[in-house]
Tab-separated table of C-alpha atoms in Angstrom:
chain	number	residue	atom	x	y	z
A	10	MET	CA	6.972	37.862	-9.867
A	11	LYS	CA	4.386	35.808	-7.379
A	12	LYS	CA	2.615	34.396	-10.225
A	13	LEU	CA	6.592	32.880	-11.631
A	14	LEU	CA	6.459	31.258	-8.008
A	15	LEU	CA	2.776	30.384	-7.707
A	16	SER	CA	3.708	28.071	-10.972
A	17	LEU	CA	7.073	26.965	-10.834
A	18	ALA	CA	5.502	25.879	-7.150
A	19	LEU	CA	2.701	24.348	-8.683
A	20	PHE	CA	4.502	22.735	-11.210
A	21	SER	CA	6.966	21.476	-8.056
A	22	VAL	CA	3.351	19.056	-7.052
A	23	ASN	CA	2.164	18.260	-9.788
A	24	SER	CA	5.820	16.585	-10.688
A	25	LEU	CA	5.513	14.545	-7.177
A	26	SER	CA	2.363	13.450	-7.773
A	27	ALA	CA	2.768	12.969	-11.324
A	28	TYR	CA	4.901	9.079	-9.658
A	29	ALA	CA	1.510	9.327	-6.492
A	30	ASN	CA	-0.567	6.425	-8.238
A	31	GLU	CA	0.622	2.827	-9.251
A	32	LEU	CA	-0.725	-0.106	-10.048
A	33	VAL	CA	0.914	-2.929	-11.122
A	34	THR	CA	0.081	-7.000	-11.798
A	35	ILE	CA	1.336	-9.393	-10.836
A	36	ASP	CA	-0.054	-12.889	-12.791
A	37	LEU	CA	1.420	-15.294	-11.536
A	38	SER	CA	-1.352	-18.396	-13.332
A	39	LYS	CA	-2.052	-19.124	-16.672
A	40	ALA	CA	-5.215	-19.845	-15.546
A	41	PRO	CA	-5.828	-18.016	-11.891
A	42	THR	CA	-8.354	-19.272	-9.335
A	43	TYR	CA	-8.426	-15.788	-6.920
A	44	GLN	CA	-6.986	-12.459	-7.264
A	45	ALA	CA	-5.361	-10.673	-4.219
A	46	ILE	CA	-5.273	-6.793	-4.288
A	47	ILE	CA	-2.672	-5.038	-1.869
A	48	GLU	CA	-3.542	-1.410	-1.746
A	49	LEU	CA	-1.021	0.457	0.253
A	50	SER	CA	-1.089	3.894	0.717
A	51	ARG	CA	0.874	6.609	2.953
A	52	GLU	CA	-0.273	10.582	2.134
A	53	SER	CA	1.250	14.039	3.728
A	54	GLN	CA	0.431	18.045	3.927
A	55	GLY	CA	-1.454	16.856	0.351
A	56	TYR	CA	1.726	14.380	-1.324
A	57	GLU	CA	0.064	9.983	-1.570
A	58	GLN	CA	2.733	6.993	-2.323
A	59	GLN	CA	0.155	4.969	-3.827
A	60	LYS	CA	0.113	1.482	-5.515
A	61	THR	CA	-2.161	-1.048	-6.259
A	62	VAL	CA	-0.218	-4.550	-6.207
A	63	VAL	CA	-2.951	-7.320	-8.497
A	64	VAL	CA	-2.263	-10.493	-8.077
A	65	ASN	CA	-3.381	-13.250	-10.464
A	66	MET	CA	-2.893	-17.127	-9.059
A	67	ASN	CA	-3.881	-20.229	-7.329
A	68	GLU	CA	-4.194	-21.100	-3.986
A	69	ALA	CA	-0.983	-19.729	-3.041
A	70	ALA	CA	1.353	-17.433	-4.282
A	71	SER	CA	4.772	-15.416	-3.096
A	72	PHE	CA	5.717	-12.317	-5.044
A	73	ARG	CA	7.564	-8.384	-4.073
A	74	LEU	CA	5.213	-5.732	-3.623
A	75	SER	CA	8.146	-3.555	-4.701
A	76	GLU	CA	12.138	-4.301	-5.173
A	77	GLN	CA	12.739	-2.634	-1.907
A	78	SER	CA	11.135	-4.827	-0.491
A	79	ALA	CA	13.886	-6.760	2.452
A	80	GLU	CA	11.493	-10.685	1.865
A	81	PRO	CA	8.975	-12.024	-0.363
A	82	SER	CA	5.539	-11.408	0.190
A	83	THR	CA	2.936	-14.260	0.657
A	84	THR	CA	-0.900	-15.291	0.304
A	85	HIS	CA	-1.984	-18.991	1.129
A	86	ILE	CA	-5.816	-19.516	0.309
A	87	GLU	CA	-8.300	-21.715	1.948
A	88	PRO	CA	-11.350	-22.205	2.063
A	89	SER	CA	-13.142	-21.145	4.748
A	90	PRO	CA	-13.791	-24.600	7.631
A	91	GLY	CA	-17.251	-23.276	8.558
A	92	ILE	CA	-16.822	-19.585	9.993
A	93	PRO	CA	-20.478	-18.080	8.998
A	94	GLY	CA	-20.460	-15.349	6.253
A	95	LYS	CA	-17.131	-15.816	5.548
A	96	ASP	CA	-16.422	-17.872	2.659
A	97	TYR	CA	-11.647	-18.188	2.763
A	98	VAL	CA	-9.255	-17.902	5.105
A	99	VAL	CA	-6.536	-16.800	3.410
A	100	MET	CA	-2.668	-16.643	5.671
A	101	LEU	CA	-1.201	-14.219	3.843
A	102	ASN	CA	2.316	-12.034	4.487
A	103	THR	CA	4.142	-8.668	3.146
A	104	SER	CA	6.749	-7.419	3.491
A	105	ILE	CA	5.468	-3.716	2.659
A	106	HIS	CA	7.996	-0.660	1.734
A	107	PHE	CA	7.901	3.289	1.530
A	108	ASP	CA	9.751	5.283	-0.434
A	109	SER	CA	11.540	8.893	1.556
A	110	VAL	CA	9.611	11.948	-0.302
A	111	PRO	CA	12.546	14.311	2.070
A	112	GLN	CA	10.371	17.097	0.131
A	113	VAL	CA	7.256	16.921	2.424
A	114	HIS	CA	9.221	15.755	4.855
A	115	LEU	CA	8.578	12.223	4.529
A	116	ASN	CA	11.206	8.940	4.978
A	117	GLN	CA	11.755	5.597	4.292
A	118	SER	CA	9.243	2.965	5.858
A	119	ARG	CA	9.229	-1.072	5.328
A	120	LEU	CA	6.403	-2.970	7.386
A	121	GLN	CA	5.892	-6.654	8.059
A	122	LEU	CA	2.870	-8.017	8.707
A	123	SER	CA	1.654	-11.940	8.733
A	124	GLN	CA	-1.752	-12.168	9.316
A	125	ARG	CA	-4.813	-15.251	9.270
A	126	LEU	CA	-7.874	-13.390	7.635
A	127	PRO	CA	-11.819	-14.758	6.351
A	128	LEU	CA	-13.060	-13.021	4.496
A	129	SER	CA	-15.990	-13.360	1.904
A	130	ASN	CA	-15.673	-13.481	-1.854
A	131	SER	CA	-14.547	-9.670	-2.767
A	132	GLU	CA	-14.917	-8.034	1.206
A	133	ARG	CA	-11.746	-5.321	1.693
A	134	ILE	CA	-10.544	-4.644	4.896
A	135	MET	CA	-8.226	-2.757	5.976
A	136	ILE	CA	-5.549	-4.795	7.330
A	137	GLY	CA	-2.873	-2.451	8.583
A	138	GLY	CA	-1.712	1.313	8.520
A	139	ASN	CA	-1.450	3.959	11.280
A	140	HIS	CA	-1.785	7.597	11.455
A	141	LYS	CA	1.318	9.413	13.225
A	142	VAL	CA	2.446	13.676	13.985
A	143	VAL	CA	5.779	14.484	12.862
A	144	SER	CA	7.857	17.413	14.531
A	145	THR	CA	10.130	19.150	11.912
A	146	HIS	CA	12.503	21.177	12.209
A	147	ASP	CA	12.938	23.838	8.869
A	148	GLY	CA	14.878	26.396	9.674
A	149	GLU	CA	14.129	28.427	12.266
A	150	ALA	CA	10.512	26.661	12.736
A	151	ASN	CA	8.899	23.982	14.097
A	152	LEU	CA	6.787	22.205	11.946
A	153	THR	CA	4.483	19.424	12.822
A	154	HIS	CA	2.303	16.946	10.406
A	155	GLU	CA	-0.245	14.053	9.615
A	156	VAL	CA	0.942	10.901	8.624
A	157	VAL	CA	-0.986	8.758	7.602
A	158	THR	CA	-0.499	5.593	6.901
A	159	GLU	CA	-3.097	2.539	5.635
A	160	ILE	CA	-2.675	-1.140	4.023
A	161	TRP	CA	-5.687	-3.139	1.947
A	162	PHE	CA	-7.143	-6.134	0.875
A	163	SER	CA	-9.231	-8.151	-1.123
A	164	ILE	CA	-9.032	-11.270	-2.938
A	165	ASN	CA	-11.596	-12.981	-5.775
A	166	LYS	CA	-12.991	-15.634	-7.047
A	167	LEU	CA	-11.867	-15.054	-11.070
């Protein structure tokens, strides 16, 4: 009986994990100049929601990071105006949506970020995120768990 319960528990965890990683490519140009990469990650209790969005684009782009995003995200790239060690200045407006996962007490989450980033080619930078402790009540027990959210960005000249 214990083996059956353990097998069912592992199946449930693996079923959740099967949809945890997603790679989306958005082609906005037939001959793109740049490739923007946005990595979204949220983890709680060993469960991860990960999505990598690759945007093949020219100097400016408008796209949705998910169907649930309230606003389109936009990226505009300009050559660096003399900032030492930086190739570009990127204007980035992102609208990010994470789905709820009741099995691990993750609530739906939405983030809006607007940033002006001086970057060198292929530099990967964390543009947002947080680390918080969440308390929930499950029957007679109070449960506490950590939720870690990270958003990373990089730009590559093709």
